[in-house]
PDB file of C-alpha atoms in Angstrom:
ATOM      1  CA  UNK A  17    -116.312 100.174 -15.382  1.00 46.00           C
ATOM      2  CA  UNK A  18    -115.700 101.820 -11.907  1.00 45.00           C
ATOM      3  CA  UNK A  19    -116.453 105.092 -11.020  1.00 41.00           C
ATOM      4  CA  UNK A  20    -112.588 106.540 -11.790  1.00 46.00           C
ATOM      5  CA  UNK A  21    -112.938 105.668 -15.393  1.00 45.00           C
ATOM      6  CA  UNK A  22    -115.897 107.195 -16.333  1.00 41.00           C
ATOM      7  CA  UNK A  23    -114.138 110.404 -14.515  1.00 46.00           C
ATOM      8  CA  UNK A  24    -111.207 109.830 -17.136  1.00 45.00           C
ATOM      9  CA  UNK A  25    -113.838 109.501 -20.160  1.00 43.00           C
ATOM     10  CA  UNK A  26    -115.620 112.571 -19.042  1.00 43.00           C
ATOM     11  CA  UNK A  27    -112.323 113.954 -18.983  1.00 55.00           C
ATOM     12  CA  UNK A  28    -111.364 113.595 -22.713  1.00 53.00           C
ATOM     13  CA  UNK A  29    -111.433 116.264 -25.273  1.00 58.00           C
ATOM     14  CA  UNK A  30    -112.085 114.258 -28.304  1.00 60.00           C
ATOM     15  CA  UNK A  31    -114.781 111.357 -29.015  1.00 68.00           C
ATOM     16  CA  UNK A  32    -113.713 107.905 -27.421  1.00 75.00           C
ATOM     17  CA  UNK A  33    -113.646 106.387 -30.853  1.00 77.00           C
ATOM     18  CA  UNK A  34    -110.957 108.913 -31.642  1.00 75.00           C
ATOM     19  CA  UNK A  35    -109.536 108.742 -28.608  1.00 76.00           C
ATOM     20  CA  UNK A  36    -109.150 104.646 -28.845  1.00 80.00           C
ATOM     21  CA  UNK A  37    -107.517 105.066 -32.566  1.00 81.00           C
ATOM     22  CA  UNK A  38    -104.640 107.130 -31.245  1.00 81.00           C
ATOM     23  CA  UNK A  39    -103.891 105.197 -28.470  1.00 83.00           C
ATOM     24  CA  UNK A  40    -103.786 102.274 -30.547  1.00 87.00           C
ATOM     25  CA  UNK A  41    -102.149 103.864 -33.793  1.00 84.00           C
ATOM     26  CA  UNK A  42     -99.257 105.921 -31.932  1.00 87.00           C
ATOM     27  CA  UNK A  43     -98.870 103.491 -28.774  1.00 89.00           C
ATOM     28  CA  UNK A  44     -98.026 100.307 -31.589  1.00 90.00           C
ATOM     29  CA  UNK A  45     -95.932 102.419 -33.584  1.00 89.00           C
ATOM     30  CA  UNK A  46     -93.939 103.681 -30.691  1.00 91.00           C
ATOM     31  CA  UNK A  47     -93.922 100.167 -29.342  1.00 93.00           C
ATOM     32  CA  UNK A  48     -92.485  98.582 -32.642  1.00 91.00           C
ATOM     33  CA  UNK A  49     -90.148 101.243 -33.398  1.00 92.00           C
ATOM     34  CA  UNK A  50     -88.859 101.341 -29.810  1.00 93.00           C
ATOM     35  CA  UNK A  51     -88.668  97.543 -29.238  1.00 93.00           C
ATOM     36  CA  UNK A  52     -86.297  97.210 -32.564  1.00 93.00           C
ATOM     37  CA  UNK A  53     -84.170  99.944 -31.315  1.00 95.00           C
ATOM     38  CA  UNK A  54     -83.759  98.363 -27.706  1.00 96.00           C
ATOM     39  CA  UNK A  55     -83.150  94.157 -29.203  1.00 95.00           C
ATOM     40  CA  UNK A  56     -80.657  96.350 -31.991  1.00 95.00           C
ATOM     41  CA  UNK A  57     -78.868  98.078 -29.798  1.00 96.00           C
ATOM     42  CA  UNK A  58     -78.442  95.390 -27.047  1.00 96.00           C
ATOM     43  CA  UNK A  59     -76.926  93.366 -29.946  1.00 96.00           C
ATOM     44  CA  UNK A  60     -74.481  96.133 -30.742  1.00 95.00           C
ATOM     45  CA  UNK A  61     -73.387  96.445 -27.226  1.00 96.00           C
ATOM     46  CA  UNK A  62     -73.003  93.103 -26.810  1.00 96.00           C
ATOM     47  CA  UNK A  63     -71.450  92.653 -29.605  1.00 96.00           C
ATOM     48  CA  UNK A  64     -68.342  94.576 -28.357  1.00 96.00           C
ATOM     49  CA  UNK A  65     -66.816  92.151 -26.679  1.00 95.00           C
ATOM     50  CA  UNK A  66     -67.420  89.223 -28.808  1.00 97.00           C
ATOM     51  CA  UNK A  67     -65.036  86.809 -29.767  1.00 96.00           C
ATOM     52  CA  UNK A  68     -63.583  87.024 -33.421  1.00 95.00           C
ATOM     53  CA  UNK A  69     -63.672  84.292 -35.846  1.00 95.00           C
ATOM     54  CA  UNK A  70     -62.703  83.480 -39.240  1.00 94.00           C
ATOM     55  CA  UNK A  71     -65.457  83.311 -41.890  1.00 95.00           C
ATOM     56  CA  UNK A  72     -65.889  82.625 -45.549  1.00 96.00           C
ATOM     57  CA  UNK A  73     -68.917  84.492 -47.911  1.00 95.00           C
ATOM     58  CA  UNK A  74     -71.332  81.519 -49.428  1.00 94.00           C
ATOM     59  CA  UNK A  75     -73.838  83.754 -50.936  1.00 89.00           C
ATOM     60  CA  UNK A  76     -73.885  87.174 -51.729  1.00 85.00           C
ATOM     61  CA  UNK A  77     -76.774  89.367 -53.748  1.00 80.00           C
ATOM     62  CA  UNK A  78     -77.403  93.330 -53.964  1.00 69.00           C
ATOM     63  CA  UNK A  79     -79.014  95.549 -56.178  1.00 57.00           C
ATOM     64  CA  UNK A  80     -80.973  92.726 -57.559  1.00 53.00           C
ATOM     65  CA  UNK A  81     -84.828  91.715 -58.569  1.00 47.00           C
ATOM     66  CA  UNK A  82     -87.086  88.355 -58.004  1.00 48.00           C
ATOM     67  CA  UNK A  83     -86.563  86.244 -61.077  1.00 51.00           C
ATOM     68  CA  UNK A  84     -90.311  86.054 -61.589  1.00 51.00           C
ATOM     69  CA  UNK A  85     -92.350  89.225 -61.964  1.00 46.00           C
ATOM     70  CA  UNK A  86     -95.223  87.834 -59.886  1.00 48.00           C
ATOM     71  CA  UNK A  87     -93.036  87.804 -56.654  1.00 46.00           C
ATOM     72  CA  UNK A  88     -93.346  90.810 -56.464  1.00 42.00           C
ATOM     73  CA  UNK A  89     -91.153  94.537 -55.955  1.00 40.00           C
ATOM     74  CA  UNK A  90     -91.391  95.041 -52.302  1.00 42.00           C
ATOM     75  CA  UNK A  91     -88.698  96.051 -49.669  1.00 43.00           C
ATOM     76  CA  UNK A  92     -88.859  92.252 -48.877  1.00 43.00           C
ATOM     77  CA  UNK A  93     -87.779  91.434 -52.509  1.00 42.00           C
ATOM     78  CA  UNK A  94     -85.063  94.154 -52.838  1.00 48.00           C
ATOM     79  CA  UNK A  95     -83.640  93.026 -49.317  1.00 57.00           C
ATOM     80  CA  UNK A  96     -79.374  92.497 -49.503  1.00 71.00           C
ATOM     81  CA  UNK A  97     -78.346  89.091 -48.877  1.00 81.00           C
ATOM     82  CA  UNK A  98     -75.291  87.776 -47.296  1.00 89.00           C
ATOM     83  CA  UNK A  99     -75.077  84.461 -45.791  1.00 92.00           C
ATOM     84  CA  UNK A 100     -71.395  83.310 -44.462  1.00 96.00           C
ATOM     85  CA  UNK A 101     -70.077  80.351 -42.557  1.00 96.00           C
ATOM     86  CA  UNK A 102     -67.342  80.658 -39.850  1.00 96.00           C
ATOM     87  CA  UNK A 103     -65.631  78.166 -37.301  1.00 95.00           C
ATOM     88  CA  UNK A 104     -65.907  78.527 -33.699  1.00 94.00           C
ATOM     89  CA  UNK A 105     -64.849  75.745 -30.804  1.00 92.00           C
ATOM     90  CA  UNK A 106     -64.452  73.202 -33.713  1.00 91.00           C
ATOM     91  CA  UNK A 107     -67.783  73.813 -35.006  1.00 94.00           C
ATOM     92  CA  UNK A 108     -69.105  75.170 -38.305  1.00 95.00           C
ATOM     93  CA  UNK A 109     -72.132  77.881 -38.296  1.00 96.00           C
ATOM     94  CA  UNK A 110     -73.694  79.619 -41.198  1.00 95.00           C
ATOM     95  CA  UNK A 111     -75.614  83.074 -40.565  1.00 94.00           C
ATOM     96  CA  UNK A 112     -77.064  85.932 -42.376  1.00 91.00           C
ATOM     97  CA  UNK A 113     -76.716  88.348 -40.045  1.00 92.00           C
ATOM     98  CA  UNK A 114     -74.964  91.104 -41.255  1.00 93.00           C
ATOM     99  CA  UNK A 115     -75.265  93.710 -37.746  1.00 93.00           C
ATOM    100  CA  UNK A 116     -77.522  95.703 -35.861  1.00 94.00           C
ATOM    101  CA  UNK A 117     -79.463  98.015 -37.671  1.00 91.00           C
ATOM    102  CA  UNK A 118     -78.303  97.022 -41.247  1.00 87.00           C
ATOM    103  CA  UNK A 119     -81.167  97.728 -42.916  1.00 81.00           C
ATOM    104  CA  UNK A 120     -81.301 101.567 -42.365  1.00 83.00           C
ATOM    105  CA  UNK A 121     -77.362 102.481 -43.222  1.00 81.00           C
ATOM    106  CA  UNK A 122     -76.774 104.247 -45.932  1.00 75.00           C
ATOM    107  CA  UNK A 123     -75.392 102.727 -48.795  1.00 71.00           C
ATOM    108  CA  UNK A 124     -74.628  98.992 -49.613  1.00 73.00           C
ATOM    109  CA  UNK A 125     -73.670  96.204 -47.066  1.00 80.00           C
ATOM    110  CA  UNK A 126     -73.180  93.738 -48.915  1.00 83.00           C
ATOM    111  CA  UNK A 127     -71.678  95.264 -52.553  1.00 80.00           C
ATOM    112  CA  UNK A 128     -68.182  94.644 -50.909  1.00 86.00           C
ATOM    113  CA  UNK A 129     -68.289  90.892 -50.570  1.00 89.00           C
ATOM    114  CA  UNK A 130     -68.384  88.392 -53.117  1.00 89.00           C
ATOM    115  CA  UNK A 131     -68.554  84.533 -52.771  1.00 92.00           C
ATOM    116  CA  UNK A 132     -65.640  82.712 -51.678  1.00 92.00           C
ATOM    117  CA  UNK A 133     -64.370  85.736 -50.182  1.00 94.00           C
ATOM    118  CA  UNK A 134     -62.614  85.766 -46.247  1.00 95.00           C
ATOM    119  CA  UNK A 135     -64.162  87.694 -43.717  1.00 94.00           C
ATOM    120  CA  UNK A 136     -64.288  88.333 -40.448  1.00 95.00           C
ATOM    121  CA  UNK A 137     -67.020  87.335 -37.961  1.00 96.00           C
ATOM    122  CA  UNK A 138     -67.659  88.381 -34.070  1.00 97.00           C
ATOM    123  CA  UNK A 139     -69.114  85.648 -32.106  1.00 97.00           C
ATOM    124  CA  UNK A 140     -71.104  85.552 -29.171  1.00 96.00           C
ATOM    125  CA  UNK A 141     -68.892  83.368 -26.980  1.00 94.00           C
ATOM    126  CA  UNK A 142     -71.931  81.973 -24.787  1.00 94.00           C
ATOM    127  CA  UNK A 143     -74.173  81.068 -27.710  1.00 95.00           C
ATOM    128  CA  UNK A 144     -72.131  80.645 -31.111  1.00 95.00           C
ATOM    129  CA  UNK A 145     -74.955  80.383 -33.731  1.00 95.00           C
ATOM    130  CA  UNK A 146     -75.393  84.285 -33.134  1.00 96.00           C
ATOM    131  CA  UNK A 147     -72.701  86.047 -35.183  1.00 96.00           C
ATOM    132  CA  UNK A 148     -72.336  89.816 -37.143  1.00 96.00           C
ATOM    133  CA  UNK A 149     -69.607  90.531 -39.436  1.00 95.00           C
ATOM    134  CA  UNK A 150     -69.876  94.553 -38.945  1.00 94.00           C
ATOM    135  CA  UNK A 151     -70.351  96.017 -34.931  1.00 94.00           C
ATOM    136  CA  UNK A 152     -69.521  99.262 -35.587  1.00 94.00           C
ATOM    137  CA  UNK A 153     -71.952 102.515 -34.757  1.00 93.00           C
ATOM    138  CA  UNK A 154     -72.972 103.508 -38.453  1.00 90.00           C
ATOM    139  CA  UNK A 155     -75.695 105.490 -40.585  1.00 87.00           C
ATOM    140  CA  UNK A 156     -78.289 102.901 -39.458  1.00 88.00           C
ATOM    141  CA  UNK A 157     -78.587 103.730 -35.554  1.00 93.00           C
ATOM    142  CA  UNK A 158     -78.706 107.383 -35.618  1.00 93.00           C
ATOM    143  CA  UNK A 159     -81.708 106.925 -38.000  1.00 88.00           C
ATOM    144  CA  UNK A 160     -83.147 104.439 -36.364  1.00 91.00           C
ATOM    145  CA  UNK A 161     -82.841 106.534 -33.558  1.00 94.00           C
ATOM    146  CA  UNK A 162     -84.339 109.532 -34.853  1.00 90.00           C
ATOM    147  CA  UNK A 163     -87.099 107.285 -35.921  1.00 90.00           C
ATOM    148  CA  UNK A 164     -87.833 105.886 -32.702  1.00 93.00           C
ATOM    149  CA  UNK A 165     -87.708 109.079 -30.867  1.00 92.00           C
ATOM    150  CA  UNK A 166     -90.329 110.758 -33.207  1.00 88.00           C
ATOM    151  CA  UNK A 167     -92.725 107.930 -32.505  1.00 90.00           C
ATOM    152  CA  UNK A 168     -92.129 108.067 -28.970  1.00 92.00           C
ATOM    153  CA  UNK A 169     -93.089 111.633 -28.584  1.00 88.00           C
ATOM    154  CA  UNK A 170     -95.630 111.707 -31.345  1.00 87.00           C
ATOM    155  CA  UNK A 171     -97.654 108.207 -28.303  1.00 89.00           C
ATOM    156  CA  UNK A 172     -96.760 111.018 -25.617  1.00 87.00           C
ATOM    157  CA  UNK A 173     -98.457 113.919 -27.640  1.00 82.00           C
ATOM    158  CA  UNK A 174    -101.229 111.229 -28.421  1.00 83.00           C
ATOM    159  CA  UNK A 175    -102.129 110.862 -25.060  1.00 82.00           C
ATOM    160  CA  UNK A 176    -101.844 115.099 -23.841  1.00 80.00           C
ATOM    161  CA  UNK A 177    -104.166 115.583 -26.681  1.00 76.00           C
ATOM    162  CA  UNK A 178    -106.860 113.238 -25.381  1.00 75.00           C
ATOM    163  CA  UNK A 179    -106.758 115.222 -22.408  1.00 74.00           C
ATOM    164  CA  UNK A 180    -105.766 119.226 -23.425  1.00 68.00           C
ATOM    165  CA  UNK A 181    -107.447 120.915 -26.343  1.00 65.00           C
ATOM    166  CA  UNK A 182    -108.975 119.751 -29.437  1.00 67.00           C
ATOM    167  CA  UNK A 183    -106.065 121.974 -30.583  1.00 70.00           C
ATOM    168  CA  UNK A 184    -103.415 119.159 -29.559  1.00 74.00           C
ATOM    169  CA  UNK A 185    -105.177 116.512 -31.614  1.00 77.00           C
ATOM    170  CA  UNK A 186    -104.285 118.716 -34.609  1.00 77.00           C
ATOM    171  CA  UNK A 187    -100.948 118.904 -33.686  1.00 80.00           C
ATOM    172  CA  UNK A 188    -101.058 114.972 -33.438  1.00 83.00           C
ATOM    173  CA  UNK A 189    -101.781 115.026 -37.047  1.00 82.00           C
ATOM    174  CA  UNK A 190     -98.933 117.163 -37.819  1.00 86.00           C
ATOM    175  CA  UNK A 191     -96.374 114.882 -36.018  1.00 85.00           C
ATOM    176  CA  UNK A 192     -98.343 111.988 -37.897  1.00 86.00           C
ATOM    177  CA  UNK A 193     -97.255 113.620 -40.919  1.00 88.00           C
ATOM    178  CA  UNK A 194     -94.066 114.576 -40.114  1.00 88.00           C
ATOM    179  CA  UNK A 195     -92.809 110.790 -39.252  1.00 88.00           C
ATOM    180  CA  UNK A 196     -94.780 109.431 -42.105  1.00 89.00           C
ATOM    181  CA  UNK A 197     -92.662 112.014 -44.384  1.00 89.00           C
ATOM    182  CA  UNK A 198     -89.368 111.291 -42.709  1.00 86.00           C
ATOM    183  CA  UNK A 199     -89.694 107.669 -42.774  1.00 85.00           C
ATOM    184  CA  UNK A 200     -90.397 107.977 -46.587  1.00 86.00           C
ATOM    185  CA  UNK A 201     -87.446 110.139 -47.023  1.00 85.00           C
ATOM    186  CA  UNK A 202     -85.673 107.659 -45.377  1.00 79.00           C
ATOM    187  CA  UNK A 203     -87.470 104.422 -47.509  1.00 78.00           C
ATOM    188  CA  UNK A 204     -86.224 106.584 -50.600  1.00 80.00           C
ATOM    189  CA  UNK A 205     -82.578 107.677 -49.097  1.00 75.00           C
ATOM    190  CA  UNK A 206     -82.046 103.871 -48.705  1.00 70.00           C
ATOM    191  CA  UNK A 207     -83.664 102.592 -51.780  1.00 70.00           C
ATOM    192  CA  UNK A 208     -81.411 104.977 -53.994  1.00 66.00           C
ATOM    193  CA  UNK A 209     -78.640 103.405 -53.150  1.00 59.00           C
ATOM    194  CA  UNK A 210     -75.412 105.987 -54.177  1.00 56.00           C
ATOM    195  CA  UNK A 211     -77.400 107.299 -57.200  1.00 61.00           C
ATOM    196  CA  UNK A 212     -78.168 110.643 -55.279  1.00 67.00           C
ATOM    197  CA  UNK A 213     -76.673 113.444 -57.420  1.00 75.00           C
ATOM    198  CA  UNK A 214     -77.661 117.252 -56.584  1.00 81.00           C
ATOM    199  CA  UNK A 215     -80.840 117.209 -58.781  1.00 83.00           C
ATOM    200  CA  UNK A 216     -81.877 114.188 -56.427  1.00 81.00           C
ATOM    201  CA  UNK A 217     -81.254 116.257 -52.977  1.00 82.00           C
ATOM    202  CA  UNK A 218     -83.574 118.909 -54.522  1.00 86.00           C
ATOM    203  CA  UNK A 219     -86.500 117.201 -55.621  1.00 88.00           C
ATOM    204  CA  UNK A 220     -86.044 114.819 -52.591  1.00 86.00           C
ATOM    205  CA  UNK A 221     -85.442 117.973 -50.189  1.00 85.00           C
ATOM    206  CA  UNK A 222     -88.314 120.118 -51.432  1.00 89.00           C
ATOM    207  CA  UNK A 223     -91.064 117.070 -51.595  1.00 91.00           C
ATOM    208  CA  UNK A 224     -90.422 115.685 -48.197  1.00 89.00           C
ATOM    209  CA  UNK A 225     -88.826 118.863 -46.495  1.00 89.00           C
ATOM    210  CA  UNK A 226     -92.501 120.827 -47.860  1.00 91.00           C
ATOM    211  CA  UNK A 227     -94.373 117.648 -45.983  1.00 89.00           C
ATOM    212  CA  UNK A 228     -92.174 117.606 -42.911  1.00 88.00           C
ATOM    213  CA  UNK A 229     -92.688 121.992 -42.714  1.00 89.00           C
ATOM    214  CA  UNK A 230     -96.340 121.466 -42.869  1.00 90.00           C
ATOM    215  CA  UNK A 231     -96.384 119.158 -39.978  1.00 88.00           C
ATOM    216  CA  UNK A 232     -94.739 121.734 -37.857  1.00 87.00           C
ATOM    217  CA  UNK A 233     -96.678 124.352 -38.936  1.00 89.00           C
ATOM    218  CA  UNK A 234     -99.763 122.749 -37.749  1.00 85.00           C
ATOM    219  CA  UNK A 235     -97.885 121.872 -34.447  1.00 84.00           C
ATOM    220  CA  UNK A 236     -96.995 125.856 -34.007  1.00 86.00           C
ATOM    221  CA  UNK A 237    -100.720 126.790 -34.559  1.00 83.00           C
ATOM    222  CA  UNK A 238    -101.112 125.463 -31.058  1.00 78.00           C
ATOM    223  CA  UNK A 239     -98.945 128.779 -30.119  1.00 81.00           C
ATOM    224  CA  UNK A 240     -98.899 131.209 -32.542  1.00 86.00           C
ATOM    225  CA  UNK A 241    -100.961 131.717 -35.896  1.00 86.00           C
ATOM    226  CA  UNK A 242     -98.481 133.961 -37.518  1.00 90.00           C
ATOM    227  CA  UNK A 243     -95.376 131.160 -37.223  1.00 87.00           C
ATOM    228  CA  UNK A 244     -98.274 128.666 -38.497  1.00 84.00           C
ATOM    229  CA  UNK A 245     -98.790 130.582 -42.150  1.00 90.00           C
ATOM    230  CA  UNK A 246     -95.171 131.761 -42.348  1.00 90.00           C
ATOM    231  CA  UNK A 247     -94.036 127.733 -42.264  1.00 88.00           C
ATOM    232  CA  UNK A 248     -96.875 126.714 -44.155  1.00 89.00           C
ATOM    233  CA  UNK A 249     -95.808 129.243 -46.856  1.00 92.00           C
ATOM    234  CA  UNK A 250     -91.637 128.067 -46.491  1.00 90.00           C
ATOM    235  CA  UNK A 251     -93.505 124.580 -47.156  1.00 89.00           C
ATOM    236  CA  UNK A 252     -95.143 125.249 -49.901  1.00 90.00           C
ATOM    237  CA  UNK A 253     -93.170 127.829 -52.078  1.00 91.00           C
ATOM    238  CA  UNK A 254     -89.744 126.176 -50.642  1.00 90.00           C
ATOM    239  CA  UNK A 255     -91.006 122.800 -51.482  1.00 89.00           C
ATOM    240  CA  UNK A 256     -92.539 123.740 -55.195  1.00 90.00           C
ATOM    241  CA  UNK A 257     -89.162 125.796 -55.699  1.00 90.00           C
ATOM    242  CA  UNK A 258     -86.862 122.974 -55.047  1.00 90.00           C
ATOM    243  CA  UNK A 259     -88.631 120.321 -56.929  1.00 88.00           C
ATOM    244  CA  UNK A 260     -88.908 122.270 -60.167  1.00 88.00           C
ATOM    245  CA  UNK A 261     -85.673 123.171 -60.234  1.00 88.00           C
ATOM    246  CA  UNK A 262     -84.317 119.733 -59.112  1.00 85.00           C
ATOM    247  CA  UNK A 263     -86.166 118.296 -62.483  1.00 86.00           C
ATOM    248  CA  UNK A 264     -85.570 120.917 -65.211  1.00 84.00           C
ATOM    249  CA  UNK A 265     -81.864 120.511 -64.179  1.00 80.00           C
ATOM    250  CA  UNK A 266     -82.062 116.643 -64.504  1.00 73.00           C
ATOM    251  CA  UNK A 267     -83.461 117.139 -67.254  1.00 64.00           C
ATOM    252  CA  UNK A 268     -81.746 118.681 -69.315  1.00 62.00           C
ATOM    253  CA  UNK A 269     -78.209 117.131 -67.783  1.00 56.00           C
TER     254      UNK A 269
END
């Protein structure tokens, strides 16, 4: 180790253990988050000006569960499936690729298509085995992008608060629990498919919106102690509020 780094470890604010975790916790989870937004939204740009084909729907499943229990309940086993074949330059392809960022929109990809039924496909002229039947900007990106951004900044803050104030490594943990409460809002926006009534919003606005406020309150602290307990107490009150009246009223619809 030359003489430079041990200036930039006698720098740091926090214990080199600590200091290695959030490197290594934030820096992977803006680097896998980021990466899937950049292949995703090459794809949709590309996609553009891809040629269109004719295509016909072999297989089609939504809303549905693993045959046998011991498979298993995971996002994996609740995934949508659509697999189509389409003709291109005299050739037949299959694919399952639906579009960029198809797992995030909001609501059902596949519940419109059923087997046997015509469709159309965009093909990428230069390489025809990679195909999308839907290239338009929906639900999916703008979370995704949200998403990304939030781990982004939460690497950036990562590395200031190696550096700044033990102070910043608390706010660290507030933006760690503010994108681990988004990202299960969105897991549970997705997974409820068009069930959402208002009883859902509430319960689902006061449980996650109380995590997400106490995040930010911890980030405020940094500045000013008064803004800290006034969001804390919005998170808290706001949060218990919502939720009890979100399930009294579904309960007794």
């Amino acid at each position: 180790m030359d003489f430079h780094s041990y200036r930039m470890l006698a720098r740091l604010k926090i214990g080199k253990k600590t200091a290695i975790a959030i490197i290594l916790l934030s820096g992977s989870t803006a680097l896998w988050f980021g990466g899937h937004f950049i292949r995703d939204s090459y794809q949709l740009y590309r996609a553009q000006n891809w040629s269109e084909a004719s295509g016909v729907v072999t297989h089609a499943l939504f809303d549905t569960l693993p045959d046998d229990d011991s498979d298993g309940f995971g996002p994996a086993n609740l995934r949508e499936l659509l697999q189509y074949s389409y003709e291109f330059d005299g050739k037949t392809y299959s694919s399952r690729r639906y579009g960029p960022f198809a797992r995030w929109n909001i609501g059902s990809n596949v519940a419109k298509y059923e087997e046997g039924q015509h469709l159309n496909v965009f093909v990428n002229d230069h390489n025809p085995s990679e195909s999308v039947v839907d290239r338009r900007v929906r639900s999916g990106f703008w979370l995704y992008l949200v998403i990304s951004t939030m781990a982004i900044v939460w690497f950036v803050w990562g590395v200031l608060a190696m550096f700044r104030h033990e102070r910043f490594f608390q706010a660290f943990l507030g933006q760690a629990l503010m994108l681990v409460s988004f990202l299960a809002f969105n897991f549970a926006l997705l997974a409820s498919g068009g069930a959402r009534d208002a009883n859902w919003w509430l319960v689902a606005a006061g449980f996650f919106g109380g995590l997400i406020l106490s995040g930010l309150s911890m980030i405020v602290s940094l500045w000013s102690a008064t803004g800290h307990a006034v969001l804390f107490l919005m998170a808290v009150v706001g949060g218990l509020v919502s939720v009890i009246i979100g399930v009294v009223r579904g309960g007794t619809a």
